[in-house]
């Protein structure tokens, strides 16, 4: 046969079997159904000759999946084994993404190995705390407004490291029972405690710490460091290292020598001296339980009080007593005290006075207290960090004015009071005062009391609980001018609006129905004087401090509106009386002297309010701390309203109950206030430059309830009013504080509002105001024909020209009586209402007969 007609040779393994095998294999990538890719010529020059295969080989080849994209081995069916088999080879579908137990176990073991290795390195690298270094602190330097030093406090003088054998067992037991029951067996950290704290906080339960004593000791050494994750991890490593390497007695002693207990005391020895005047080794179990309770947080558990409205001395003492009892009971529960021993301690331990008082004489202690509280609140600095020192604090206090205010109070006190001669009346009389810059709100001076060196630690300038009396009435009138009354059809009213001022007038509520008293009968408001005034303008009612018109006006305006006005001027919500009764208008609220001075400064500044502040600048280790710029001003009321209030209050000084302030010799406005039963007396007044408040009250600062006592017969006079001693102190201080300053006048008040008389007035219909308040020469007064001769000054004794009396030779024979609980200043130029016939009016006032439901002028 010809060579060209010879059949081509078949490849090895070919034939029918090979054809069948090729047909059984699925088409490769890129093949379409029914369409075979052309095969290379089987006898080509580059064709590989495969080995001879058996039928078994063919079956195994058919069962293996063809290699392709996304398959193990890559293209062509080859590949290499991976270190981490994920997604898993040999698995199809979702099973490829289920990790094997080997992968899971290896990952967990690797993680823990990494953590252990990292912890080991961390523990090896950190150092252990040193109680001696942790207890060291710098001074805090307080400066006057001009930058000169006032005082340096703190430092290492109140810190002393003591060994464990100088710390009584009772103290150790109390701390371990209260803070860390497992201290003696744990390894420095308590994972379960941390977990419990996290669960409690996450589920809304009580917030509690998860730190052991060891962790707290470590934390004490980093009080002045930043609150960062790195610091937290470092603390944890140190705690673990201490738990593994340090003796428990060393850790416990270190903790108690560095912990902060309040009263600027770091460490158990300083705390024992600060609270009990004894060494730590002399503490008994009751005293130890008290000190252990302070570790919960001195700001809230120190009975002296702390920073913030929740940290009052009363609230703190209540918490401290409960915590003290709990610590003792806890010691029994964890078998660190026998019940029989616990039963011995029923009385809360008595404490000594603040030891640091010797370094804070005069007003310095009060100034430092106010400035330090302001710094801690503004910059969110804890008491512990503040006590460590290093701060330079420049205050707003001006030394010449602080000295002037102190002198005005002390001179009056020394001349007016005689505790040896009248111990039943002249003891426990307290003075408080504050002075604020009208343009900024800076507190330039304050008088807090006789001084820490006289064992008087309450700050009367920042006290609460002393009703302000009729100094509250300007807020009622301002609200009426700003918002109007039910009689003014939505328009603000004028001070020329007339209201019934007769004694024992029935007061109507918002609906016009008689207000009911506690006996179910219509309530009748009482004035101090029984004189039948009839209908008087609100200007005259303010001048004479008559109660009835304002008791009715507060219902016509609405208590809520009055609160809004008072709050806008700086009065705090918590100091306002919550009752919506008539007495609210007469001053049952209890703002501090600082807040009253700042609030009246809003009137002086034509309605612009500046929040009171006491610190100009703070530096920490030479670097300025942010946040101490002058507070931003805010608009409290329309300027025309504020200026008209000033106009009315100027009339009080010129013609009314505050005439003793006329001796200042420059434009001034103010209001007197005297409370029911003569328990407090106020004068709050201002010039265009300064606003100053002065309060006088009587209580025993060492009593448990600290209730106010009547001032009747104090100083040998029947009663004291805001126009008496407080007005005299105000005048003496302001004269010195403004010495050399140019005389400025207030802005002229424009006519505002409508005359909206109360029901029954001669002209009840509202009409535009066409007149201003009367001038001093035309002030409305009761007819001279109905007035009797003024009662003699000081109960018939001749007037002596003492500083607190300030009487003129022409009026030395006596002073005329005012109305509403305040004196009209001793001037006989003005006719006055007839005397009630009751004896005892001294210093130009009338006997305070009290209000049925509140306070008097």
Short mmCIF file of C-alpha atoms in Angstrom, two decimals, residues 110-523:
data_model
loop_
_atom_site.label_atom_id
_atom_site.label_comp_id
_atom_site.label_asym_id
_atom_site.label_seq_id
_atom_site.Cartn_x
_atom_site.Cartn_y
_atom_site.Cartn_z
CA UNK A 110 -1.54 31.84 70.45
CA UNK A 111 -3.61 34.70 71.86
CA UNK A 112 -3.03 33.68 75.45
CA UNK A 113 0.63 33.12 74.76
CA UNK A 114 0.86 36.64 73.37
CA UNK A 115 -0.98 38.12 76.37
CA UNK A 116 1.14 36.22 78.86
CA UNK A 117 4.32 37.19 77.10
CA UNK A 118 3.24 40.85 76.93
CA UNK A 119 2.18 40.85 80.57
CA UNK A 120 5.44 39.29 81.58
CA UNK A 121 7.39 41.95 79.74
CA UNK A 122 5.15 44.68 81.17
CA UNK A 123 5.44 43.44 84.74
CA UNK A 124 9.17 43.13 84.41
CA UNK A 125 9.50 46.69 83.09
CA UNK A 126 7.29 48.57 85.61
CA UNK A 127 8.56 49.76 88.94
CA UNK A 128 6.85 49.64 92.31
CA UNK A 129 5.38 52.71 94.05
CA UNK A 130 7.10 54.56 96.86
CA UNK A 131 4.79 55.76 99.63
CA UNK A 132 7.24 58.45 100.67
CA UNK A 133 7.34 59.97 97.18
CA UNK A 134 3.58 59.65 96.74
CA UNK A 135 2.89 61.54 99.94
CA UNK A 136 4.97 64.55 98.96
CA UNK A 137 2.99 67.54 97.78
CA UNK A 138 3.63 71.10 96.73
CA UNK A 139 2.01 74.23 98.04
CA UNK A 140 -1.01 75.82 96.43
CA UNK A 141 -0.34 79.55 96.16
CA UNK A 142 -3.30 81.91 96.31
CA UNK A 143 -2.83 85.46 95.05
CA UNK A 144 -4.75 88.70 95.38
CA UNK A 145 -6.22 90.23 92.23
CA UNK A 146 -3.08 92.33 91.76
CA UNK A 147 -0.86 89.23 91.70
CA UNK A 148 0.65 89.60 95.18
CA UNK A 149 0.61 86.52 97.36
CA UNK A 150 -2.27 86.01 99.76
CA UNK A 151 -1.28 82.64 101.26
CA UNK A 152 0.45 79.36 100.41
CA UNK A 153 -1.30 76.23 101.64
CA UNK A 154 -0.68 72.50 101.51
CA UNK A 155 2.80 71.07 101.17
CA UNK A 156 4.32 68.25 103.16
CA UNK A 157 3.63 69.66 106.63
CA UNK A 158 0.39 67.68 106.94
CA UNK A 159 1.82 64.34 105.77
CA UNK A 160 3.76 61.76 107.75
CA UNK A 161 4.58 58.19 106.79
CA UNK A 162 4.04 55.65 109.58
CA UNK A 163 4.96 51.93 109.58
CA UNK A 164 2.34 49.23 109.79
CA UNK A 165 2.93 48.68 113.50
CA UNK A 166 1.86 52.31 114.11
CA UNK A 167 -1.47 51.68 112.36
CA UNK A 168 -3.90 50.04 114.80
CA UNK A 169 -5.44 46.69 113.99
CA UNK A 170 -8.87 48.29 114.21
CA UNK A 171 -7.97 50.58 111.31
CA UNK A 172 -6.63 47.71 109.22
CA UNK A 173 -9.76 45.65 109.87
CA UNK A 174 -12.07 48.54 109.02
CA UNK A 175 -10.35 49.28 105.72
CA UNK A 176 -10.13 45.64 104.62
CA UNK A 177 -13.77 45.00 105.55
CA UNK A 178 -15.00 48.10 103.74
CA UNK A 179 -12.70 48.19 100.73
CA UNK A 180 -11.37 44.73 99.89
CA UNK A 181 -12.52 41.70 101.87
CA UNK A 182 -10.22 39.33 99.95
CA UNK A 183 -7.15 41.55 100.32
CA UNK A 184 -5.10 39.05 102.30
CA UNK A 185 -5.64 36.26 99.75
CA UNK A 186 -5.95 37.95 96.36
CA UNK A 187 -3.05 38.47 93.94
CA UNK A 188 -3.34 42.22 93.67
CA UNK A 189 -6.32 42.25 91.32
CA UNK A 190 -9.80 40.81 91.68
CA UNK A 191 -11.28 39.80 88.31
CA UNK A 192 -14.60 38.90 89.91
CA UNK A 193 -14.79 42.26 91.61
CA UNK A 194 -14.15 44.04 88.33
CA UNK A 195 -16.77 41.88 86.63
CA UNK A 196 -19.33 42.64 89.33
CA UNK A 197 -18.68 46.37 89.00
CA UNK A 198 -19.10 46.23 85.22
CA UNK A 199 -22.33 44.19 85.48
CA UNK A 200 -23.79 46.54 88.10
CA UNK A 201 -23.06 49.62 86.01
CA UNK A 202 -24.29 47.98 82.79
CA UNK A 203 -27.59 46.90 84.38
CA UNK A 204 -28.23 50.24 86.02
CA UNK A 205 -27.35 49.08 89.50
CA UNK A 206 -25.31 50.99 92.04
CA UNK A 207 -21.94 52.13 90.82
CA UNK A 208 -19.17 50.39 92.69
CA UNK A 209 -15.48 50.02 92.26
CA UNK A 210 -13.78 46.82 91.27
CA UNK A 211 -10.34 47.87 92.52
CA UNK A 212 -8.48 46.06 95.24
CA UNK A 213 -6.54 47.84 97.95
CA UNK A 214 -3.41 47.08 95.96
CA UNK A 215 -4.83 48.75 92.84
CA UNK A 216 -5.95 51.78 94.85
CA UNK A 217 -2.50 52.10 96.37
CA UNK A 218 -0.99 52.04 92.89
CA UNK A 219 -3.56 54.60 91.70
CA UNK A 220 -2.65 56.95 94.53
CA UNK A 221 0.85 57.26 93.14
CA UNK A 222 -0.51 58.49 89.78
CA UNK A 223 -3.04 61.05 90.99
CA UNK A 224 -1.43 63.82 88.99
CA UNK A 225 -1.10 61.82 85.77
CA UNK A 226 -3.42 61.83 82.78
CA UNK A 227 -6.36 59.43 82.71
CA UNK A 228 -5.18 57.32 79.77
CA UNK A 229 -5.39 53.67 78.76
CA UNK A 230 -1.61 53.40 79.04
CA UNK A 231 -1.81 54.56 82.65
CA UNK A 232 -4.57 52.06 83.44
CA UNK A 233 -2.59 49.18 81.95
CA UNK A 234 0.51 50.29 83.82
CA UNK A 235 -1.41 50.37 87.09
CA UNK A 236 -2.72 46.87 86.44
CA UNK A 237 0.79 45.53 85.80
CA UNK A 238 2.13 47.18 88.93
CA UNK A 239 -0.73 45.77 91.00
CA UNK A 240 -0.05 42.27 89.70
CA UNK A 241 3.65 42.66 90.43
CA UNK A 242 2.98 43.90 93.96
CA UNK A 243 0.52 41.08 94.57
CA UNK A 244 3.13 38.54 93.58
CA UNK A 245 6.23 40.04 95.14
CA UNK A 246 5.30 42.33 98.04
CA UNK A 247 4.22 41.53 101.56
CA UNK A 248 0.57 42.40 102.29
CA UNK A 249 1.49 44.53 105.30
CA UNK A 250 3.74 46.67 103.11
CA UNK A 251 0.95 47.19 100.56
CA UNK A 252 -1.65 48.02 103.23
CA UNK A 253 0.67 50.46 104.96
CA UNK A 254 1.50 52.06 101.61
CA UNK A 255 -2.19 52.49 100.81
CA UNK A 256 -3.07 54.02 104.17
CA UNK A 257 -0.08 56.35 104.01
CA UNK A 258 -1.07 57.73 100.59
CA UNK A 259 -4.88 57.76 100.69
CA UNK A 260 -6.67 61.12 100.84
CA UNK A 261 -9.02 61.60 103.81
CA UNK A 262 -10.17 65.21 103.33
CA UNK A 263 -9.16 68.27 105.37
CA UNK A 264 -6.04 68.39 103.20
CA UNK A 265 -4.81 65.27 105.00
CA UNK A 266 -2.90 62.60 103.08
CA UNK A 267 -2.23 59.40 104.96
CA UNK A 268 -3.63 57.89 108.12
CA UNK A 269 -1.38 59.81 110.50
CA UNK A 270 -2.31 63.20 109.06
CA UNK A 271 -5.98 62.20 108.98
CA UNK A 272 -5.93 61.06 112.60
CA UNK A 273 -4.42 64.38 113.64
CA UNK A 274 -6.79 66.40 111.43
CA UNK A 275 -10.02 64.80 112.66
CA UNK A 276 -9.24 63.58 116.17
CA UNK A 277 -6.12 65.44 117.27
CA UNK A 278 -4.28 62.22 118.09
CA UNK A 279 -1.73 59.88 116.55
CA UNK A 280 -2.98 57.06 114.37
CA UNK A 281 -1.88 54.40 116.85
CA UNK A 282 -4.35 55.81 119.40
CA UNK A 283 -7.45 55.42 117.21
CA UNK A 284 -10.28 53.32 118.61
CA UNK A 285 -12.49 51.07 116.42
CA UNK A 286 -15.23 53.72 116.11
CA UNK A 287 -12.78 56.40 114.94
CA UNK A 288 -11.13 53.89 112.62
CA UNK A 289 -14.51 53.09 111.05
CA UNK A 290 -15.11 56.82 110.51
CA UNK A 291 -11.78 57.30 108.74
CA UNK A 292 -12.40 54.18 106.67
CA UNK A 293 -15.75 55.62 105.59
CA UNK A 294 -13.97 58.72 104.23
CA UNK A 295 -12.16 56.54 101.70
CA UNK A 296 -15.48 56.25 99.87
CA UNK A 297 -14.89 59.89 98.87
CA UNK A 298 -14.13 62.77 101.26
CA UNK A 299 -16.04 65.28 99.15
CA UNK A 300 -19.31 63.51 99.94
CA UNK A 301 -18.48 61.85 103.27
CA UNK A 302 -16.53 64.53 105.15
CA UNK A 303 -19.05 66.11 107.57
CA UNK A 304 -17.38 69.49 107.03
CA UNK A 305 -19.01 69.58 103.58
CA UNK A 306 -17.53 69.54 100.11
CA UNK A 307 -17.84 71.01 96.63
CA UNK A 308 -21.22 70.99 94.90
CA UNK A 309 -24.84 71.36 95.90
CA UNK A 310 -25.02 67.71 96.98
CA UNK A 311 -22.05 68.06 99.36
CA UNK A 312 -23.55 70.27 102.03
CA UNK A 313 -22.37 69.68 105.62
CA UNK A 314 -25.81 68.33 106.51
CA UNK A 315 -25.96 65.90 103.58
CA UNK A 316 -22.36 64.82 104.10
CA UNK A 317 -22.87 64.15 107.79
CA UNK A 318 -25.93 62.05 107.05
CA UNK A 319 -23.97 59.98 104.54
CA UNK A 320 -20.96 59.74 106.87
CA UNK A 321 -23.08 58.47 109.77
CA UNK A 322 -24.68 55.81 107.58
CA UNK A 323 -21.33 54.73 106.13
CA UNK A 324 -19.70 54.66 109.59
CA UNK A 325 -22.40 52.33 110.89
CA UNK A 326 -22.14 50.18 107.79
CA UNK A 327 -18.37 49.77 108.17
CA UNK A 328 -18.76 48.58 111.77
CA UNK A 329 -21.50 46.13 110.75
CA UNK A 330 -19.40 44.98 107.83
CA UNK A 331 -16.52 44.17 110.14
CA UNK A 332 -18.83 41.88 112.07
CA UNK A 333 -20.13 40.28 108.86
CA UNK A 334 -16.63 39.39 107.62
CA UNK A 335 -15.51 38.21 111.06
CA UNK A 336 -13.14 41.06 111.83
CA UNK A 337 -15.06 42.23 114.88
CA UNK A 338 -17.21 40.52 117.46
CA UNK A 339 -20.80 41.61 117.78
CA UNK A 340 -20.24 42.37 121.44
CA UNK A 341 -17.48 44.81 120.46
CA UNK A 342 -19.69 46.38 117.78
CA UNK A 343 -22.43 46.99 120.32
CA UNK A 344 -20.15 49.33 122.26
CA UNK A 345 -20.15 51.97 119.52
CA UNK A 346 -23.51 53.67 119.27
CA UNK A 347 -22.46 57.32 119.06
CA UNK A 348 -20.92 58.93 116.02
CA UNK A 349 -17.35 59.93 116.95
CA UNK A 350 -16.75 63.57 117.86
CA UNK A 351 -14.17 65.45 115.81
CA UNK A 352 -11.82 68.34 116.56
CA UNK A 353 -11.84 71.64 114.70
CA UNK A 354 -9.82 72.05 111.52
CA UNK A 355 -6.15 72.05 112.48
CA UNK A 356 -5.16 74.22 109.54
CA UNK A 357 -7.10 77.15 110.96
CA UNK A 358 -3.96 78.51 112.58
CA UNK A 359 -2.56 79.27 109.13
CA UNK A 360 -5.78 80.84 107.85
CA UNK A 361 -6.46 83.81 110.09
CA UNK A 362 -9.01 86.53 109.45
CA UNK A 363 -10.84 86.31 106.14
CA UNK A 364 -8.11 84.28 104.43
CA UNK A 365 -9.70 80.91 105.16
CA UNK A 366 -13.01 81.95 103.64
CA UNK A 367 -11.34 83.51 100.59
CA UNK A 368 -9.28 80.38 99.96
CA UNK A 369 -12.31 78.15 100.41
CA UNK A 370 -14.39 80.08 97.85
CA UNK A 371 -11.54 80.27 95.31
CA UNK A 372 -10.55 76.62 95.72
CA UNK A 373 -14.15 75.45 95.25
CA UNK A 374 -14.44 77.57 92.10
CA UNK A 375 -11.22 76.10 90.66
CA UNK A 376 -12.24 72.51 91.39
CA UNK A 377 -15.68 72.97 89.84
CA UNK A 378 -14.54 74.94 86.79
CA UNK A 379 -11.58 72.73 85.85
CA UNK A 380 -13.08 69.47 87.17
CA UNK A 381 -10.17 68.96 89.56
CA UNK A 382 -10.70 66.44 92.32
CA UNK A 383 -10.07 67.29 95.94
CA UNK A 384 -7.24 64.77 95.97
CA UNK A 385 -5.43 66.39 93.06
CA UNK A 386 -5.98 69.85 94.50
CA UNK A 387 -4.55 68.75 97.84
CA UNK A 388 -1.37 67.53 96.13
CA UNK A 389 -0.69 71.16 95.27
CA UNK A 390 1.34 72.79 92.55
CA UNK A 391 -1.37 75.31 91.64
CA UNK A 392 -0.95 79.07 91.54
CA UNK A 393 -4.37 80.67 91.79
CA UNK A 394 -4.89 84.35 91.12
CA UNK A 395 -8.18 85.39 92.69
CA UNK A 396 -10.53 88.31 92.07
CA UNK A 397 -10.28 89.45 95.70
CA UNK A 398 -8.89 92.94 96.22
CA UNK A 399 -7.04 93.24 99.50
CA UNK A 400 -7.92 96.91 100.23
CA UNK A 401 -11.61 96.17 99.79
CA UNK A 402 -11.46 92.93 101.81
CA UNK A 403 -9.79 94.86 104.61
CA UNK A 404 -12.37 97.66 104.35
CA UNK A 405 -15.29 95.23 104.57
CA UNK A 406 -13.74 93.39 107.50
CA UNK A 407 -13.13 96.66 109.34
CA UNK A 408 -16.69 97.87 108.76
CA UNK A 409 -18.10 94.66 110.23
CA UNK A 410 -15.69 94.38 113.15
CA UNK A 411 -16.04 98.03 114.16
CA UNK A 412 -19.80 97.68 114.21
CA UNK A 413 -19.64 94.37 116.06
CA UNK A 414 -17.34 95.73 118.73
CA UNK A 415 -19.44 98.84 119.30
CA UNK A 416 -22.85 97.20 119.04
CA UNK A 417 -22.47 93.86 120.81
CA UNK A 418 -21.49 93.13 124.40
CA UNK A 419 -21.55 89.41 125.06
CA UNK A 420 -20.42 89.83 128.67
CA UNK A 421 -23.12 92.37 129.47
CA UNK A 422 -25.93 90.70 127.47
CA UNK A 423 -24.94 87.05 127.06
CA UNK A 424 -28.52 85.87 126.58
CA UNK A 425 -28.95 88.17 123.56
CA UNK A 426 -25.58 89.18 122.10
CA UNK A 427 -24.04 85.72 121.73
CA UNK A 428 -24.14 83.85 118.42
CA UNK A 429 -24.79 86.99 116.34
CA UNK A 430 -23.39 86.36 112.86
CA UNK A 431 -22.38 88.76 110.09
CA UNK A 432 -21.94 87.96 106.41
CA UNK A 433 -21.25 90.16 103.39
CA UNK A 434 -20.10 90.08 99.78
CA UNK A 435 -19.19 92.70 97.20
CA UNK A 436 -19.29 92.20 93.42
CA UNK A 437 -18.00 94.27 90.51
CA UNK A 438 -21.03 95.40 88.52
CA UNK A 439 -19.33 95.28 85.11
CA UNK A 440 -17.82 91.77 85.37
CA UNK A 441 -19.36 89.80 88.24
CA UNK A 442 -15.97 89.45 89.95
CA UNK A 443 -16.22 88.99 93.71
CA UNK A 444 -13.92 91.70 95.01
CA UNK A 445 -14.51 91.23 98.76
CA UNK A 446 -16.39 89.11 101.24
CA UNK A 447 -16.82 88.71 104.96
CA UNK A 448 -17.35 85.12 106.04
CA UNK A 449 -17.11 85.41 109.81
CA UNK A 450 -14.64 86.11 112.62
CA UNK A 451 -12.11 83.69 111.08
CA UNK A 452 -10.95 80.10 111.19
CA UNK A 453 -8.49 81.14 113.87
CA UNK A 454 -11.54 81.89 116.03
CA UNK A 455 -12.84 78.37 115.40
CA UNK A 456 -15.59 79.64 113.10
CA UNK A 457 -15.51 77.63 109.89
CA UNK A 458 -18.92 78.32 108.32
CA UNK A 459 -18.66 80.91 105.55
CA UNK A 460 -21.46 83.42 106.19
CA UNK A 461 -20.90 85.04 102.80
CA UNK A 462 -21.74 81.77 101.11
CA UNK A 463 -24.19 80.40 103.63
CA UNK A 464 -27.65 79.06 102.91
CA UNK A 465 -30.72 78.94 105.10
CA UNK A 466 -30.97 82.66 105.94
CA UNK A 467 -34.21 84.16 104.49
CA UNK A 468 -33.64 87.41 102.61
CA UNK A 469 -36.87 89.13 103.65
CA UNK A 470 -38.08 92.13 101.68
CA UNK A 471 -34.94 92.29 99.55
CA UNK A 472 -36.93 89.79 97.45
CA UNK A 473 -39.65 92.32 96.57
CA UNK A 474 -37.72 93.89 93.64
CA UNK A 475 -37.96 90.56 91.78
CA UNK A 476 -41.75 90.62 92.13
CA UNK A 477 -41.93 94.16 90.79
CA UNK A 478 -39.45 93.42 87.98
CA UNK A 479 -41.56 90.44 86.88
CA UNK A 480 -44.65 92.67 86.80
CA UNK A 481 -42.77 95.23 84.70
CA UNK A 482 -41.43 92.54 82.36
CA UNK A 483 -44.46 90.27 81.95
CA UNK A 484 -47.43 92.30 83.15
CA UNK A 485 -50.27 91.17 85.41
CA UNK A 486 -53.77 89.82 85.05
CA UNK A 487 -54.97 93.42 85.16
CA UNK A 488 -52.65 94.79 82.44
CA UNK A 489 -53.87 92.75 79.45
CA UNK A 490 -50.40 91.42 78.67
CA UNK A 491 -48.53 94.71 79.01
CA UNK A 492 -45.84 95.37 81.57
CA UNK A 493 -47.01 97.58 84.39
CA UNK A 494 -45.70 100.81 85.80
CA UNK A 495 -44.49 101.32 89.37
CA UNK A 496 -47.28 103.91 89.61
CA UNK A 497 -49.89 101.13 89.64
CA UNK A 498 -51.88 101.20 92.87
CA UNK A 499 -52.51 98.33 95.27
CA UNK A 500 -54.36 98.06 98.56
CA UNK A 501 -51.82 98.39 101.38
CA UNK A 502 -54.05 98.14 104.45
CA UNK A 503 -53.04 95.73 107.19
CA UNK A 504 -54.83 92.37 107.25
CA UNK A 505 -56.09 92.66 103.68
CA UNK A 506 -57.49 89.47 102.13
CA UNK A 507 -55.23 88.16 99.34
CA UNK A 508 -56.85 86.75 96.19
CA UNK A 509 -55.39 83.88 94.18
CA UNK A 510 -54.90 83.76 90.40
CA UNK A 511 -58.59 83.08 89.82
CA UNK A 512 -59.62 86.10 91.87
CA UNK A 513 -60.93 84.05 94.76
CA UNK A 514 -59.75 84.61 98.35
CA UNK A 515 -56.63 82.65 99.23
CA UNK A 516 -57.42 80.24 102.05
CA UNK A 517 -55.22 79.94 105.11
CA UNK A 518 -54.37 76.81 107.05
CA UNK A 519 -57.57 77.24 109.04
CA UNK A 520 -59.69 77.18 105.89
CA UNK A 521 -60.58 80.87 106.24
CA UNK A 522 -59.61 83.66 103.79
CA UNK A 523 -55.96 84.52 104.34
#
